[in-house]
Amino acid sequence: MTLLNTFRQDDIKDRLAGKSVLVTGGTGSFGKQFVRTVLEMGTVSRLIVFSRDEQKHFDMMRDFNDQKYPAIRYFLGDVRDLERLQMAFRGVDIVIHAAAQKHVPLAEYNPTECLRTNVWGAENVVRAALDNGVEAVMALSTDKAVSPVNLYGASKLAAEKVFVAANNLSGQGKTRFGAVRYGNVVGSKGSVVPFFRSLIAQNADHLPITDARMTRFWITLQQGVNFVLSSLCRMRGGEIFIPKIPSMKMTELARTMAPDLPQKMVGIRPGEKLHEVMVNEEEARTTVELADRYVIHPMLSYWSEAESEGTPVPEGFRYASDTNDWWLSEPELLGMISQMEL
Ligand SMILES: NC(=O)c1ccc[n+]([C@@H]2O[C@H](COP(=O)([O-])OP(=O)(O)OC[C@H]3O[C@@H](n4cnc5c(N)ncnc54)[C@H](OP(=O)(O)O)[C@@H]3O)[C@@H](O)[C@H]2O)c1
């Protein structure tokens, strides 16, 4: 079963019907695709785009005409600024937290900046959500958060913990928090596919590959958006949702994009792994498998296990990009690239 086939639009439309939804990082790659998808469904009462850079807001206002989409609102703000978040969350029912600092080398060089946005920003989102009686918060995380080897991954792991534990703070209150974790988004800003594309357009004489053995998980922006929405429908509090998605070797990706261009090995970069992991052996103890996803349950359950769906994964289970049983073919990768935002 593919990821896309499990997306039931009617369930999502019902879940969002009449709701006021806010997306932090709403002007980013994920945010824009999320906004387009939700507005096209047409059932939300308000959809608020929250992020800092006014130029990105201005550009988005031109792309998303408010005559066509009367539900859209724009709110400039920084997730580091609790007071601003408190204002933005007034009357909001659902928050999707996508704002992040996401570049591995920049996080290594500016560690406290990364922590301020990714970790303290997460805590601010939790506080503002609790104070405003938001009903559900879904945060975006990454495979780099699993057994992290760089600060970006470690900050996203810390953020996951902040969101999972926030269900304790909520207590009998109605706010529920969860997270989704996935791999490389084909074509997101600053990622490898647009990088290779620009090298090919500049008639480069080779494509740089860090290590011939390297593998990654791959997902499209639309699949990521659909996965966040379908996980929101299932979330009861404290879960981390992981989609079943395909892997590909970096050498295969480069060969598919430029069959005639030589590849040059440039060596693994600091903070990079050869392979990514989405569920490690320790997490496997509380992980269940469904047809299209894995779900890591919280150590402290906020709901009855009897309500739980899925089959526990075996002891020692590990979901990793090199041992994945689903590999992208060249036509599948080209299909994913053709869906990229241009
Ligand atoms: N791209 C991937 O391959 C990938 C894979 C797995 C998970 N993820 C996760 O998915 C999420 C979205 O990623 P993306 O690819 O859409 O990133 P992106 O294109 O870089 O967008 C990031 C967004 O966050 C906003 N932002 C950054 N710092 C902020 C702050 N302090 N306060 C408010 N807004 C802030 C940015 O706008 P301003 O700068 O204007 O504020 C922008 O709207 C992130 O949480 C990322 O960790 C991404």
Coordinates of C-alpha atoms and ligand atoms in Angstrom, one line a residue:
M1 CA 0.0 0.0 0.0
T2 CA 1.4 3.4 -0.8
L3 CA 1.3 6.4 1.5
L4 CA -1.0 8.4 -0.8
N5 CA -3.7 5.7 -0.9
T6 CA -4.3 5.9 2.8
F7 CA -5.2 9.6 2.8
R8 CA -9.0 9.8 3.3
Q9 CA -10.0 13.3 2.4
D10 CA -13.5 13.1 3.9
D11 CA -12.1 12.3 7.3
I12 CA -9.8 15.3 7.2
K13 CA -12.5 17.6 5.9
D14 CA -14.7 16.5 8.9
R15 CA -11.8 16.9 11.3
L16 CA -11.2 20.5 10.1
A17 CA -14.8 21.5 9.6
G18 CA -15.4 24.9 11.2
K19 CA -12.1 24.9 12.9
S20 CA -9.6 27.7 13.2
V21 CA -6.2 26.3 12.2
L22 CA -2.8 28.0 12.6
V23 CA 0.4 26.8 11.0
T24 CA 3.8 28.1 12.3
G25 CA 6.3 28.2 9.5
G26 CA 3.3 28.7 7.2
T27 CA 5.5 30.5 4.6
G28 CA 8.0 27.6 4.3
S29 CA 8.0 24.7 1.8
F30 CA 5.7 22.5 4.0
G31 CA 3.6 25.5 5.2
K32 CA 2.7 26.6 1.7
Q33 CA 1.7 23.1 0.5
F34 CA -0.3 22.6 3.8
V35 CA -2.1 25.9 3.3
R36 CA -3.0 25.1 -0.3
T37 CA -4.2 21.7 0.6
V38 CA -6.4 22.8 3.5
L39 CA -7.8 25.8 1.7
E40 CA -8.7 23.7 -1.3
M41 CA -10.7 21.3 1.0
G42 CA -12.7 24.4 2.0
T43 CA -14.0 23.4 5.4
V44 CA -11.8 25.4 7.8
S45 CA -13.2 28.7 9.3
R46 CA -9.8 30.3 9.5
L47 CA -6.3 29.3 8.4
I48 CA -3.6 31.5 10.0
V49 CA -0.1 31.6 8.5
F50 CA 2.5 32.4 11.3
S51 CA 6.1 33.2 10.6
R52 CA 8.7 36.1 10.7
D53 CA 9.8 37.3 7.3
E54 CA 7.3 39.9 6.0
Q55 CA 8.5 39.5 2.4
K56 CA 7.5 35.8 2.4
H57 CA 4.1 36.9 3.8
F58 CA 3.8 39.5 1.1
D59 CA 4.7 37.0 -1.7
M60 CA 2.2 34.5 -0.2
M61 CA -0.6 37.1 -0.1
R62 CA -0.1 37.4 -3.9
D63 CA -0.2 33.6 -4.4
F64 CA -3.2 33.0 -2.2
N65 CA -5.7 35.6 -3.2
D66 CA -8.0 36.3 -0.3
Q67 CA -11.0 36.8 -2.6
K68 CA -10.6 33.1 -3.6
Y69 CA -9.6 32.0 -0.1
P70 CA -11.5 34.2 2.4
A71 CA -10.4 31.9 5.4
I72 CA -6.7 32.8 5.1
R73 CA -5.1 35.2 7.7
Y74 CA -1.5 36.3 8.1
F75 CA 0.3 36.8 11.4
L76 CA 3.9 38.0 11.6
G77 CA 5.7 36.6 14.6
D78 CA 8.6 34.6 16.0
V79 CA 8.1 31.3 17.9
R80 CA 10.7 32.6 20.3
D81 CA 8.3 35.3 21.3
L82 CA 5.8 33.8 23.7
E83 CA 3.7 37.0 24.0
R84 CA 3.2 37.1 20.3
L85 CA 2.3 33.4 20.2
Q86 CA -0.3 34.0 23.0
M87 CA -2.0 36.6 20.8
A88 CA -1.8 34.5 17.6
F89 CA -3.4 31.4 19.3
R90 CA -6.5 33.3 20.5
G91 CA -9.5 31.4 19.3
V92 CA -7.4 28.7 17.5
D93 CA -8.5 25.1 17.6
I94 CA -5.6 23.3 15.9
V95 CA -1.9 24.2 15.6
I96 CA 0.5 22.6 13.1
H97 CA 4.0 23.5 14.3
A98 CA 6.4 23.5 11.3
A99 CA 8.6 26.5 12.0
A100 CA 12.2 25.4 12.5
Q101 CA 15.8 26.1 11.8
K102 CA 16.7 23.1 9.7
H103 CA 20.1 23.3 8.2
V104 CA 22.6 21.0 9.9
P105 CA 25.8 23.0 9.3
L106 CA 24.2 26.3 10.4
A107 CA 22.9 24.7 13.6
E108 CA 26.4 23.4 14.3
Y109 CA 27.9 26.8 13.9
N110 CA 25.1 28.7 15.7
P111 CA 24.0 26.2 18.3
T112 CA 22.1 28.6 20.6
E113 CA 20.2 30.1 17.7
C114 CA 19.0 26.6 16.8
L115 CA 18.1 25.8 20.4
R116 CA 16.1 29.0 20.7
T117 CA 14.0 28.4 17.7
N118 CA 13.6 24.6 17.8
V119 CA 13.5 23.9 21.5
W120 CA 12.4 27.1 23.3
G121 CA 10.1 27.8 20.4
A122 CA 8.5 24.4 21.0
E123 CA 8.1 25.2 24.7
N124 CA 6.4 28.5 23.8
V125 CA 4.1 26.8 21.4
V126 CA 3.1 24.4 24.2
R127 CA 2.5 27.2 26.7
A128 CA 0.5 29.3 24.3
A129 CA -1.6 26.3 23.3
L130 CA -2.4 25.4 26.9
D131 CA -3.2 28.9 27.9
N132 CA -5.5 29.4 24.9
G133 CA -7.3 26.0 25.2
V134 CA -6.1 24.8 21.7
E135 CA -7.5 21.3 21.2
A136 CA -4.7 19.7 19.2
V137 CA -1.1 20.5 18.4
M138 CA 0.9 18.5 15.8
A139 CA 4.6 19.2 15.5
L140 CA 6.8 18.2 12.6
S141 CA 10.0 16.3 13.4
T142 CA 12.6 14.5 11.3
D143 CA 14.5 11.2 11.1
K144 CA 17.6 13.2 12.2
A145 CA 16.0 13.3 15.7
V146 CA 16.6 9.5 16.1
S147 CA 19.9 8.7 17.9
P148 CA 21.0 12.2 16.8
V149 CA 24.6 13.0 15.7
N150 CA 24.1 16.7 15.0
L151 CA 22.5 19.6 16.9
Y152 CA 19.6 20.0 14.5
G153 CA 18.6 16.4 15.1
A154 CA 19.2 16.7 18.9
S155 CA 17.1 19.9 19.0
K156 CA 14.3 18.1 17.1
L157 CA 14.5 15.2 19.6
A158 CA 14.3 17.6 22.5
A159 CA 11.3 19.3 20.8
E160 CA 9.6 15.9 20.4
K161 CA 10.1 15.3 24.1
V162 CA 8.6 18.7 24.9
F163 CA 5.5 18.0 22.9
V164 CA 5.0 14.4 24.2
A165 CA 5.5 15.6 27.8
A166 CA 3.1 18.5 27.3
N167 CA 0.2 16.0 27.5
N168 CA 1.2 15.7 31.2
L169 CA 0.8 19.5 31.7
S170 CA -2.6 19.4 30.0
G171 CA -3.9 16.9 32.5
Q172 CA -7.7 16.9 32.3
G173 CA -7.5 19.9 30.0
K174 CA -8.5 19.4 26.4
T175 CA -5.2 20.2 24.7
R176 CA -3.5 17.1 23.1
F177 CA 0.0 17.2 21.6
G178 CA 1.7 14.8 19.1
A179 CA 4.4 14.7 16.5
V180 CA 5.1 13.3 13.0
R181 CA 8.6 12.3 12.0
Y182 CA 9.7 11.7 8.5
G183 CA 12.7 11.7 6.1
N184 CA 14.0 13.9 3.3
V185 CA 11.4 15.9 1.4
V186 CA 12.1 15.8 -2.3
G187 CA 12.4 19.4 -3.4
S188 CA 12.1 21.3 -0.1
K189 CA 14.0 24.6 0.0
G190 CA 17.8 24.0 0.3
S191 CA 17.6 20.3 -0.2
V192 CA 19.6 18.0 -2.5
V193 CA 17.2 17.7 -5.4
P194 CA 17.1 21.5 -6.2
F195 CA 20.8 21.6 -5.5
F196 CA 21.5 18.9 -8.1
R197 CA 19.0 20.6 -10.5
S198 CA 20.9 23.9 -10.3
L199 CA 24.2 22.2 -10.9
I200 CA 22.8 20.4 -14.0
A201 CA 21.3 23.7 -15.3
Q202 CA 24.8 25.3 -14.9
N203 CA 26.3 22.5 -17.0
A204 CA 28.4 21.3 -14.1
D205 CA 30.9 18.6 -15.0
H206 CA 30.0 16.3 -12.1
L207 CA 27.6 15.9 -9.2
P208 CA 29.2 15.7 -5.7
I209 CA 28.3 12.7 -3.5
T210 CA 29.4 12.6 0.0
D211 CA 29.6 8.8 0.3
A212 CA 28.7 6.0 -2.3
R213 CA 27.0 4.0 0.4
M214 CA 24.7 6.7 1.7
T215 CA 20.9 6.1 1.7
R216 CA 18.0 8.3 2.7
F217 CA 14.2 8.0 3.1
W218 CA 12.2 10.1 0.6
I219 CA 8.8 11.7 0.7
T220 CA 7.1 14.4 -1.4
L221 CA 5.8 17.6 0.2
Q222 CA 2.2 16.6 -0.6
Q223 CA 2.7 13.2 1.0
G224 CA 4.1 15.0 4.1
V225 CA 1.1 17.3 4.3
N226 CA -1.3 14.3 3.8
F227 CA 0.5 12.4 6.5
V228 CA 0.3 15.3 9.0
L229 CA -3.4 15.6 8.3
S230 CA -4.2 11.9 8.6
S231 CA -2.1 11.7 11.8
L232 CA -4.0 14.6 13.2
C233 CA -7.2 12.6 12.7
R234 CA -5.8 9.6 14.7
M235 CA -3.9 11.5 17.4
R236 CA -5.0 10.9 21.0
G237 CA -2.0 12.5 22.7
G238 CA 1.7 11.8 23.0
E239 CA 2.2 9.7 19.8
I240 CA 5.0 10.1 17.3
F241 CA 3.7 9.1 13.8
I242 CA 6.2 7.7 11.2
P243 CA 5.1 7.0 7.6
K244 CA 6.2 3.9 5.7
I245 CA 8.2 5.5 2.9
P246 CA 10.8 4.3 0.3
S247 CA 14.6 4.7 0.5
M248 CA 17.1 5.4 -2.3
K249 CA 20.8 5.6 -2.5
M250 CA 22.3 9.0 -3.1
T251 CA 24.2 7.6 -6.1
E252 CA 21.0 6.3 -7.6
L253 CA 19.3 9.7 -7.1
A254 CA 22.2 11.4 -8.9
R255 CA 22.2 8.9 -11.6
T256 CA 18.5 9.2 -12.2
M257 CA 18.7 13.0 -12.3
A258 CA 21.8 13.1 -14.6
P259 CA 22.5 9.7 -16.1
D260 CA 25.5 11.0 -18.1
L261 CA 27.2 13.1 -15.5
P262 CA 30.1 11.7 -13.5
Q263 CA 29.8 11.5 -9.7
K264 CA 32.6 12.7 -7.5
M265 CA 33.0 11.4 -3.9
V266 CA 33.6 14.4 -1.6
G267 CA 33.5 12.7 1.8
I268 CA 30.9 12.6 4.5
R269 CA 30.2 16.0 6.1
P270 CA 30.4 16.6 9.9
G271 CA 27.1 15.7 11.5
E272 CA 26.0 13.5 8.6
K273 CA 25.0 9.8 8.9
L274 CA 25.5 7.2 6.3
H275 CA 21.9 6.0 6.8
E276 CA 18.9 7.5 8.6
V277 CA 16.8 5.7 11.2
M278 CA 13.1 6.5 11.9
V279 CA 12.5 4.0 14.7
N280 CA 15.4 2.7 16.8
E281 CA 15.5 -0.5 18.9
E282 CA 14.7 1.3 22.1
E283 CA 11.7 3.1 20.7
A284 CA 10.5 -0.3 19.2
R285 CA 9.4 -1.3 22.7
T286 CA 6.4 1.1 22.5
T287 CA 5.9 1.1 18.7
V288 CA 3.0 -0.4 16.9
E289 CA 2.7 -1.1 13.1
L290 CA -0.3 -0.1 11.0
A291 CA -0.7 -0.7 7.2
D292 CA 0.8 2.7 6.2
R293 CA 2.7 3.9 9.3
Y294 CA 4.4 3.1 12.6
V295 CA 3.2 4.8 15.8
I296 CA 5.5 5.3 18.8
H297 CA 3.3 5.4 21.9
P298 CA 4.2 7.6 24.8
M299 CA 5.9 5.9 27.8
L300 CA 3.1 7.4 30.0
S301 CA -0.1 6.6 28.2
Y302 CA -2.8 9.4 28.2
W303 CA -5.5 7.0 27.0
S304 CA -6.5 3.4 27.5
E305 CA -4.2 0.9 25.7
A306 CA -7.4 -1.0 24.8
E307 CA -8.3 1.9 22.4
S308 CA -4.9 1.3 20.7
E309 CA -4.8 0.1 17.1
G310 CA -1.9 -1.7 15.4
T311 CA 0.4 -4.6 16.1
P312 CA 3.4 -4.2 18.4
V313 CA 6.7 -4.5 16.4
P314 CA 9.1 -7.3 17.4
E315 CA 11.8 -6.8 20.0
G316 CA 14.9 -5.3 18.5
F317 CA 12.9 -3.8 15.5
R318 CA 14.6 -1.0 13.7
Y319 CA 13.3 1.1 10.8
A320 CA 16.2 2.4 8.8
S321 CA 16.9 3.7 5.3
D322 CA 19.5 1.0 4.5
T323 CA 17.4 -2.0 5.7
N324 CA 14.1 -0.7 4.4
D325 CA 12.1 -3.2 2.3
W326 CA 10.8 -0.5 0.0
W327 CA 13.2 1.1 -2.6
L328 CA 12.4 3.9 -5.0
S329 CA 12.7 3.0 -8.7
E330 CA 13.9 5.6 -11.2
P331 CA 10.4 6.3 -12.6
E332 CA 9.1 6.7 -9.1
L333 CA 11.8 9.2 -8.2
L334 CA 11.1 11.1 -11.4
G335 CA 7.4 11.2 -10.6
M336 CA 8.2 12.7 -7.2
I337 CA 10.5 15.3 -8.7
S338 CA 7.8 16.3 -11.2
Q339 CA 5.5 17.1 -8.2
M340 CA 8.2 19.5 -6.8
E341 CA 7.2 23.2 -6.3
L342 CA 9.0 25.0 -9.1
Ligands
LIG1 N1 12.6 19.7 4.4 C1 12.8 18.4 4.9 O1 13.4 17.6 4.2 C2 12.2 18.0 6.2 C3 12.2 16.6 6.6 C4 11.7 16.3 7.8 C5 11.1 17.2 8.6 N2 11.1 18.5 8.3 C6 10.5 19.5 9.2 O2 9.4 20.1 8.6 C7 9.3 21.4 9.0 C8 9.1 22.4 7.9 O3 10.3 22.3 7.0 P1 10.3 23.1 5.7 O4 11.1 22.3 4.7 O5 9.0 23.6 5.3 O6 11.3 24.3 6.1 P2 11.4 25.8 5.4 O7 11.0 25.8 4.0 O8 12.8 26.2 5.8 O9 10.4 26.7 6.3 C9 10.6 27.0 7.6 C10 9.5 28.0 8.0 O10 9.7 28.3 9.4 C11 9.7 29.7 9.6 N3 10.5 30.0 10.7 C12 11.8 29.8 10.9 N4 12.2 30.2 12.1 C13 11.1 30.8 12.7 C14 10.8 31.4 13.9 N5 11.8 31.6 14.8 N6 9.6 31.9 14.2 C15 8.6 31.7 13.3 N7 8.7 31.1 12.1 C16 10.0 30.7 11.8 C17 10.2 30.2 8.2 O11 9.8 31.6 7.9 P3 10.5 32.9 8.4 O12 12.0 32.7 8.2 O13 10.0 33.9 7.5 O14 10.1 33.1 9.8 C18 9.5 29.3 7.3 O15 8.2 29.7 7.1 C19 10.5 21.7 9.9 O16 10.1 21.6 11.3 C20 11.5 20.7 9.6 O17 12.3 20.4 10.7 C21 11.6 19.0 7.1

